[in-house]
Coordinates of C-alpha atoms and ligand atoms in Angstrom, one line a residue:
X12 CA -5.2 -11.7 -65.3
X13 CA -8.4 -13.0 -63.7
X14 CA -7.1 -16.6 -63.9
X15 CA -3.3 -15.8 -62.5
X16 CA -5.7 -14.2 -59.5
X17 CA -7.7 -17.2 -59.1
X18 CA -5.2 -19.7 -59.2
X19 CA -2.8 -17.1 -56.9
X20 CA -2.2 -18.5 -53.1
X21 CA -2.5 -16.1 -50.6
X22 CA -3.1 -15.4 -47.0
X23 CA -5.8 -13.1 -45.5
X24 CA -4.7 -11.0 -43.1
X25 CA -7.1 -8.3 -42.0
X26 CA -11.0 -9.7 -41.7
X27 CA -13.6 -9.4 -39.4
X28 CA -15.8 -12.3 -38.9
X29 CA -18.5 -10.2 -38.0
X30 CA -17.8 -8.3 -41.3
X31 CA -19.0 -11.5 -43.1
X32 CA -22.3 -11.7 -42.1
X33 CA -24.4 -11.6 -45.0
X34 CA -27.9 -10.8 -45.3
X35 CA -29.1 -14.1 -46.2
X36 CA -27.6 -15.8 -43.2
X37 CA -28.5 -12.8 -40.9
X38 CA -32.4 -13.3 -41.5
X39 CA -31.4 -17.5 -40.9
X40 CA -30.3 -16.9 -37.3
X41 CA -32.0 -13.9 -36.9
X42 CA -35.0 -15.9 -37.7
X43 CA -34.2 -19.5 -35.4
X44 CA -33.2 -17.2 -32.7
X45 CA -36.7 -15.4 -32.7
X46 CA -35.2 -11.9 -33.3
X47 CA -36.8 -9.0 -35.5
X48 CA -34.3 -6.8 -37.7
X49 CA -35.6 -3.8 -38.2
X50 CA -35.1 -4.4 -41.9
X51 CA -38.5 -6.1 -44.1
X52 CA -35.9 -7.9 -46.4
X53 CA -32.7 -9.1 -47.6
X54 CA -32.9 -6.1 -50.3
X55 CA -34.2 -3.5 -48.0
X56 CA -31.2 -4.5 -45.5
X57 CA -28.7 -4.4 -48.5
X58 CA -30.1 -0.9 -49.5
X59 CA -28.6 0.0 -46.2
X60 CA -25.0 -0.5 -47.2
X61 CA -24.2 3.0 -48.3
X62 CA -21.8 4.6 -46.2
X63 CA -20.1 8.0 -46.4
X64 CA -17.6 7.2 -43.4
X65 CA -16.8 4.6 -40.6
X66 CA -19.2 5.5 -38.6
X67 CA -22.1 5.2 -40.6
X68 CA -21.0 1.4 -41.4
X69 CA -20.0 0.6 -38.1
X70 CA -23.5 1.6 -36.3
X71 CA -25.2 -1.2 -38.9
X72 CA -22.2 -3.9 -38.2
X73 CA -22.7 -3.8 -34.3
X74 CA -26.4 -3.3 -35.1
X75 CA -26.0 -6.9 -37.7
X76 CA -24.1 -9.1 -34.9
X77 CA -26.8 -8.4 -32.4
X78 CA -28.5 -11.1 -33.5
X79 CA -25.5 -14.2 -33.2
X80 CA -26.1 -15.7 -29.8
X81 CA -25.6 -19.5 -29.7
X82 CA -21.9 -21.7 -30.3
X83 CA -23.8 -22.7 -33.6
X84 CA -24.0 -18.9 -34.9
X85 CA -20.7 -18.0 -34.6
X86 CA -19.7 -21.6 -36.7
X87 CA -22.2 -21.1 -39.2
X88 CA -20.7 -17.0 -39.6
X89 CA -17.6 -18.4 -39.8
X90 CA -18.0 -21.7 -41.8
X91 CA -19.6 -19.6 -44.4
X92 CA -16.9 -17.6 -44.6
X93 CA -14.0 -20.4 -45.1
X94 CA -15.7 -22.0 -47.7
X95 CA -15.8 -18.6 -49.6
X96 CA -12.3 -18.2 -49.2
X97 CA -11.0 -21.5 -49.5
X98 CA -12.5 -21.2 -53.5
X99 CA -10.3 -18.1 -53.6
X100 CA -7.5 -19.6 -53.2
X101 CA -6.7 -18.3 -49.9
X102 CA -4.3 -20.6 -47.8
X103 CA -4.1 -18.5 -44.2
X104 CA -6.2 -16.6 -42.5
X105 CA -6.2 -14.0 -39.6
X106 CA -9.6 -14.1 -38.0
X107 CA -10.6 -10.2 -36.0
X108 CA -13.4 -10.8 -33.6
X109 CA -15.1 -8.1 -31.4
X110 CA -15.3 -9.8 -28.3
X111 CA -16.9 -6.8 -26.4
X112 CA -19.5 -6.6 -29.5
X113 CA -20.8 -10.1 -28.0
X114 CA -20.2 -10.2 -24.3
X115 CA -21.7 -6.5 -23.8
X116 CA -24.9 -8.3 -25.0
X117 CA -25.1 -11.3 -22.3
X118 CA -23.0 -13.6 -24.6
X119 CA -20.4 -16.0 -23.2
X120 CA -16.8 -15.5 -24.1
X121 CA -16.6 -19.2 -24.9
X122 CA -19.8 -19.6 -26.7
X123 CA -17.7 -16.9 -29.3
X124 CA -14.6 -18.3 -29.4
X125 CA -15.4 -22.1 -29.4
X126 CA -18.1 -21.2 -32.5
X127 CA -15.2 -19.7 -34.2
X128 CA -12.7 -22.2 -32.9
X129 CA -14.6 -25.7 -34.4
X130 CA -14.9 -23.7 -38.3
X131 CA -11.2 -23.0 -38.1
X132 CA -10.4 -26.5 -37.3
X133 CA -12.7 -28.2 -39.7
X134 CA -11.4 -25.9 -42.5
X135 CA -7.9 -27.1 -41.2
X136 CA -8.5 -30.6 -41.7
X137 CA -11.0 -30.3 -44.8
X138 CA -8.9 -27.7 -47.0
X139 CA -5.8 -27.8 -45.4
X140 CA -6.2 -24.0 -44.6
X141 CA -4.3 -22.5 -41.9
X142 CA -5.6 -19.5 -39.3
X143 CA -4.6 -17.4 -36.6
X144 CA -7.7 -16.0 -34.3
X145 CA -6.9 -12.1 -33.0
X146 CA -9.1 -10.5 -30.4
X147 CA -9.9 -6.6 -31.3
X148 CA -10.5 -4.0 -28.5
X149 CA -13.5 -1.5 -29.2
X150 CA -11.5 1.9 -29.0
X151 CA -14.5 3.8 -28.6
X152 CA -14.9 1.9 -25.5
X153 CA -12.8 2.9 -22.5
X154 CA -9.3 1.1 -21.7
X155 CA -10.9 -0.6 -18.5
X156 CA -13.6 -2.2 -20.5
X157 CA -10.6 -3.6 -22.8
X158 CA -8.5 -4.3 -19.9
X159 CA -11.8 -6.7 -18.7
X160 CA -11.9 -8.5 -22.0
X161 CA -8.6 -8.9 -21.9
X162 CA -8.5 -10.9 -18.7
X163 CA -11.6 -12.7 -19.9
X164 CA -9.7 -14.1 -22.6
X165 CA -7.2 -15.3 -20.6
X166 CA -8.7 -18.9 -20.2
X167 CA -8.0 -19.1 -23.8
X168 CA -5.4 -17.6 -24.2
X169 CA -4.7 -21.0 -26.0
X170 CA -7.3 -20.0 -28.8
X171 CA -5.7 -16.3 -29.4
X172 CA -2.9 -15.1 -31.1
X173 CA -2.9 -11.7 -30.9
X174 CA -4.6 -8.3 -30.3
X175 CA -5.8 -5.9 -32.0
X176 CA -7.5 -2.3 -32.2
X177 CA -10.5 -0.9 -34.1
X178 CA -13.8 0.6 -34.4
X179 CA -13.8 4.5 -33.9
X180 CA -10.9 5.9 -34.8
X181 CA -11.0 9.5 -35.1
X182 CA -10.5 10.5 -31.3
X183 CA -9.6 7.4 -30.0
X184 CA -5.8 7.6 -30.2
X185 CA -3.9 4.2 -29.8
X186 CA -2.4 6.2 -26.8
X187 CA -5.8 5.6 -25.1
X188 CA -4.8 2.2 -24.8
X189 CA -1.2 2.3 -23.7
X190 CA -2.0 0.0 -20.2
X191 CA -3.8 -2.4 -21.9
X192 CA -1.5 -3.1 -25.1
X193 CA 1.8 -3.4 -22.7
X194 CA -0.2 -6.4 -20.7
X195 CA -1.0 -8.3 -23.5
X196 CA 2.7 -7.6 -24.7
X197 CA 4.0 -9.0 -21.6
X198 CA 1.2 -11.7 -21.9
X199 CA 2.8 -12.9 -25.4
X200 CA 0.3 -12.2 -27.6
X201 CA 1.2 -10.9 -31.0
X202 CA 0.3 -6.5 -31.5
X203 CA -1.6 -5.1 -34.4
X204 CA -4.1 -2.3 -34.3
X205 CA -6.4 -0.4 -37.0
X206 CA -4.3 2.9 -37.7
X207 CA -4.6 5.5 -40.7
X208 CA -7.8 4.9 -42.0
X209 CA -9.3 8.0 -40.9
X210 CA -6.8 9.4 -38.5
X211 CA -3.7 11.3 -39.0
X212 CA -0.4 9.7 -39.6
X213 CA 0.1 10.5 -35.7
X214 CA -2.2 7.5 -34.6
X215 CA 0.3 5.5 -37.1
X216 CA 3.4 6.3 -35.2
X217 CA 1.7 6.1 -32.0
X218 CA 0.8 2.6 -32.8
X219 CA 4.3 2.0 -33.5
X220 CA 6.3 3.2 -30.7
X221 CA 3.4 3.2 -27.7
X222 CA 1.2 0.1 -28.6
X223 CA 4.8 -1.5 -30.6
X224 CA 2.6 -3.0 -33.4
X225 CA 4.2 -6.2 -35.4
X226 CA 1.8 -4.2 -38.0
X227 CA -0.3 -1.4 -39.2
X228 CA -4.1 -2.6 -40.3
X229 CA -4.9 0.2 -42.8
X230 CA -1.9 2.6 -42.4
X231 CA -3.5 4.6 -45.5
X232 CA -3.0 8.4 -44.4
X233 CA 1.3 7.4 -44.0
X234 CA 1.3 8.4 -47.7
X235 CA 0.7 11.9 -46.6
X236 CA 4.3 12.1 -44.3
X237 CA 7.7 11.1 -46.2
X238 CA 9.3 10.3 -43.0
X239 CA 6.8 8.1 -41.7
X240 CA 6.9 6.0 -45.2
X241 CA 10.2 5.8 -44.6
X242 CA 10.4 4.4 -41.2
X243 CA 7.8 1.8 -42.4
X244 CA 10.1 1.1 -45.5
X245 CA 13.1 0.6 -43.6
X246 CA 11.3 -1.6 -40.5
X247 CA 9.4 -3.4 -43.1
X248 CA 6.4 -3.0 -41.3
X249 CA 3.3 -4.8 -42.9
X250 CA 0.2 -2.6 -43.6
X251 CA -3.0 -5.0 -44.2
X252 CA -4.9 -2.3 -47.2
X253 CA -8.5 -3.2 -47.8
X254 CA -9.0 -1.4 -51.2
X255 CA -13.3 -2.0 -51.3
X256 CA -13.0 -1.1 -47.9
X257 CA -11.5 2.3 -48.2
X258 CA -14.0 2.4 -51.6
X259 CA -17.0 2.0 -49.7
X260 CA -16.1 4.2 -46.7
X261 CA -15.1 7.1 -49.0
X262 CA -11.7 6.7 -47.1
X263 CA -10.4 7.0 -51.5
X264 CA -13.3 8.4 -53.8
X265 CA -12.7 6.0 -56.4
X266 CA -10.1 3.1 -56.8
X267 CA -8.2 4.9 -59.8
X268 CA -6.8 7.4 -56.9
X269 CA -5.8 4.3 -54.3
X270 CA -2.6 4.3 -52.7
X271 CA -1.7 0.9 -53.4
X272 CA 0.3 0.6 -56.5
X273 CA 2.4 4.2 -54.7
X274 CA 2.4 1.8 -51.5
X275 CA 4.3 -1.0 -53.2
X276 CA 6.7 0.9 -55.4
X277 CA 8.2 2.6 -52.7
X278 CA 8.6 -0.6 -50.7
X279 CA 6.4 -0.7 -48.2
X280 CA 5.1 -4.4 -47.2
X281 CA 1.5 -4.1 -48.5
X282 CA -1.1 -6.4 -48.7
X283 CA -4.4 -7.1 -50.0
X284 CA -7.1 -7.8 -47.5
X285 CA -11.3 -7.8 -47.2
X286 CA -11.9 -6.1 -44.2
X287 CA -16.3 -6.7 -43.8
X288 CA -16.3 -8.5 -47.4
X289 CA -20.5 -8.8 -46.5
X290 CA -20.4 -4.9 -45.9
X291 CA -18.2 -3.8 -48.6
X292 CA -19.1 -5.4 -51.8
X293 CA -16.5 -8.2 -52.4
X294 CA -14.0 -11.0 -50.6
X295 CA -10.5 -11.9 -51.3
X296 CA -10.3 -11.7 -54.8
X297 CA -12.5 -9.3 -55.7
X298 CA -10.5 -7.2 -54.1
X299 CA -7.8 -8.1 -56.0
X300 CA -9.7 -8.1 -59.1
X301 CA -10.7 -4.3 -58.3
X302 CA -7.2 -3.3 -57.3
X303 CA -5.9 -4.6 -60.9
X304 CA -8.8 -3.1 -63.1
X305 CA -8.4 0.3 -61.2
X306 CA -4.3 0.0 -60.8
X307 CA -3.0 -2.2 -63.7
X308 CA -0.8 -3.7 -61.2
X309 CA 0.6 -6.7 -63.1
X310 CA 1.8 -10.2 -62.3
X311 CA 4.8 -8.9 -60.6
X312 CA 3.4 -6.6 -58.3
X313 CA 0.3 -9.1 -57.8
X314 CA 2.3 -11.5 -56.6
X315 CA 4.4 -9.3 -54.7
X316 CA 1.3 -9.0 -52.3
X317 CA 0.9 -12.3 -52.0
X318 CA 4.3 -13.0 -51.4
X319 CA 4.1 -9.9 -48.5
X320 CA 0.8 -11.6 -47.1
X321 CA 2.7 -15.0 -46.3
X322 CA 5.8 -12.7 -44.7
X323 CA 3.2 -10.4 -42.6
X324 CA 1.7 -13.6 -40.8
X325 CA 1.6 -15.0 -37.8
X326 CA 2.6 -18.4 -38.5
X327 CA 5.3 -20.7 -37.7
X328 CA 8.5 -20.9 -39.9
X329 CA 7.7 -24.2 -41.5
X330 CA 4.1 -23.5 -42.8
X331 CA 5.6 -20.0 -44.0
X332 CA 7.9 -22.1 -45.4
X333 CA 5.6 -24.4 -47.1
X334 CA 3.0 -21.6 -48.4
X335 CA 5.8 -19.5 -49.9
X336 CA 7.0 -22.1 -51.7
X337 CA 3.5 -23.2 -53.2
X338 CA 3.4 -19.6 -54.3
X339 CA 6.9 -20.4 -56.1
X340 CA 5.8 -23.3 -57.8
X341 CA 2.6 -22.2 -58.8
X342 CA 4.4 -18.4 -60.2
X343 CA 6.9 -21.0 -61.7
X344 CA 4.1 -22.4 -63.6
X345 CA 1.5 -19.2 -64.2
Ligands
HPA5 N1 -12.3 0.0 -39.2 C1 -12.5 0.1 -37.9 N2 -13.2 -0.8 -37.2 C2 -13.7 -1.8 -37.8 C3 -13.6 -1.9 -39.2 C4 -12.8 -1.0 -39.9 O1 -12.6 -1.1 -41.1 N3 -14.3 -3.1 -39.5 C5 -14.8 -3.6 -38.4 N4 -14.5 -2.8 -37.4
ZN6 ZN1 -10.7 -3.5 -40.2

C-alpha cells in the first residue's frame, strides 16, 4: 500500500506556505536576516510543536513567519516546499498565503507574492507541476483590514486565484466577513474559506450561503448534522480534510476515530490535504500513509481522494483533463 501511495498522482489542495517553514530553514533566514528567535535550537523550537488547540499553534506560526522579509525568503519557503511534494507525487497545488501575516510587519505585498510567484513557475517548467496561489483573510482581524488587503491585491490580481478564510475560528463567523467575500465574488476570484474545524456546523452553512464557498477547507464538525451532510452530498461540495492536522490540534484524539473513511462512504467530495506539513508532523503522503494505517481505506477509496482532489481544483478543463487521466493510466497499471 505504501508504494500504490507513492506512485499515486494527486493534487494538494489546502496548504499554507507559511505552514512549511521548517526549523532548519527558519534559523537560515532567521540567521542572514540578523533576527533572534526566541528559541536556542532547532530541537528546542521543535519541542514547541505541541498543541492542544488552534490557538496554541497559530500564536507559534505568526510568531515563525516573522522572520521571512526579502523576495528571496518567500522563494526559498516555497522552493523547499515544491521539491518535497513534487517527490510525493503531487501534480497540483493550491498555495494559502497570509498576506496580512507579512504586510502588518512592513513587508511589501509584492515582495510576498513575486517570492512565491518565481518557485511556482520554476516548479512549472522543472516538474511540470501545476498551482493555483489563494490569498487568506486573518478572521481574527476585522473585515476592514481584509477589505485593505483585498484592494492591495488588486495589482495582482493576475497572480491570485482565489480567496480564502482562516486563522481564529471560534468567534469569528464567516458572517463577519459578508462585505468583503461579495467584492472579491464580483471581482472574480474563486471562494473557499476554513469552516468546521473548531466551530459549529453553523459557520459551515454560513460559509455556504453568505460567503457562497466553491468549498469547505476542513468542514470536520458537518458529521455532527444529517442535513448539512446531505446538502454537501447532493451539491458535491469539496471539503479539503487534513487528517495530521486535526491529529495534532486535538480537533480528533487519535486517527482511529477520524471522520474520513464516514466522510467518503456517504459521498461527500473529500480530500486529503497537509495543512502546516512543518507544524504537524508530515506532507502529502504521510498523510495519506496515516489515514490508511489508522482507516484501512484501501486502493479504492485511496484513489477516490485523489480522483476528488483533481475534481475540487481550480484548474482549467484541459489540465483536469490531462491529470485525471494520468491517474487512470497509472490505477490502470497499479
Ligand atoms: N486553521 C486555521 N487557520 C490556519 C490554519 C488552520 O488549520 N493553518 C494556518 N492558518
Ligand atoms: Zn488550514
Amino acid at each position: 500500500m505504501k508504494a500504490f501511495i507513492e506512485g499515486l498522482p494527486k493534487a494538494e489542495l489546502h496548504l499554507h506556505i507559511e505552514g512549511t517553514f521548517e526549523p532548519e530553514l527558519m534559523f537560515d533566514i532567521a540567521a542572514r536576516n540578523g533576527i533572534q528567535l526566541p528559541y536556542a535550537s532547532v530541537e528546542a523550537l521543535r519541542k514547541a510543536y505541541d498543541f492542544s488547540e488552534l490557538q496554541d499553534f497559530l500564536d507559534i506560526y505568526y510568531q515563525g513567519m516573522n522572520v521571512l522579509l526579502t523576495e528571496q525568503d518567500y522563494f526559498d519557503l516555497t522552493w523547499a516546499y515544491l521539491n518535497k511534494v513534487n517527490a510525493d507525487k503531487v501534480r497540483h497545488v493550491e498555495i494559502f498565503f497570509d498576506p496580512q501575516g507579512h504586510t502588518s510587519r512592513g513587508v511589501k505585498f509584492a515582495t510576498v507574492i513575486h517570492g512565491i510567484h518565481r518557485a511556482l513557475q520554476r516548479a512549472q517548467i522543472e516538474f511540470d507541476l501545476s498551482s493555483k496561489v489563494i490569498m487568506c483573510f486573518l478572521r481574527h482581524l476585522d473585515e476592514a483590514d481584509a477589505i485593505n488587503t483585498l484592494e492591495e491585491a488588486a495589482e495582482f490580481k493576475h497572480l491570485i486565484a482565489g480567496v480564502g478564510l482562516d486563522s481564529s475560528e471560534r468567534g469569528n463567523p464567516p458572517k463577519k466577513f459578508t462585505r468583503v467575500f461579495e467584492l472579491a465574488r464580483q471581482q472574480g476570484y474563486h471562494i473557499v474559506a476554513h469552516a468546521g474545524e473548531e466551530g459549529p456546523p453553523d459557520y459551515i452553512n454560513q460559509a455556504l450561503d453568505i460567503l457562497k464557498v466553491e468549498r469547505i477547507d476542513h468542514g470536520n464538525t458537518a458529521m455532527r448534522d444529517t442535513s448539512l451532510v446531505e446538502r454537501l452530498v447532493a451539491e458535491q461540495i469539496p471539503l479539503t480534510v487534513c487528517p495530521l492536522s486535526n491529529l495534532k490540534l486535538c480537533v480528533v484524539e487519535n486517527l482511529n476515530q477520524h471522520p474520513l473513511r464516514e466522510m467518503l462512504d456517504r459521498g461527500l467530495c473529500a480530500t486529503i490535504n497537509s495543512d502546516d506539513p512543518a507544524y504537524f508532523g508530515g506532507y502529502m503522503n504521510d498523510n495519506f500513509f496515516a489515514v490508511e494505517a489508522a482507516l484501512s481505506l484501501g486502493k479504492q477509496r485511496l484513489a477516490k481522494l485523489a480522483r476528488n482532489s483533481f475534481e475540487a481544483a481550480f484548474i482549467g478543463e484541459t489540465r483536469k483533463q490531462a491529470l485525471l487521466a494520468e491517474l487512470d493510466t497509472y490505477l490502470a497499471s497499479a
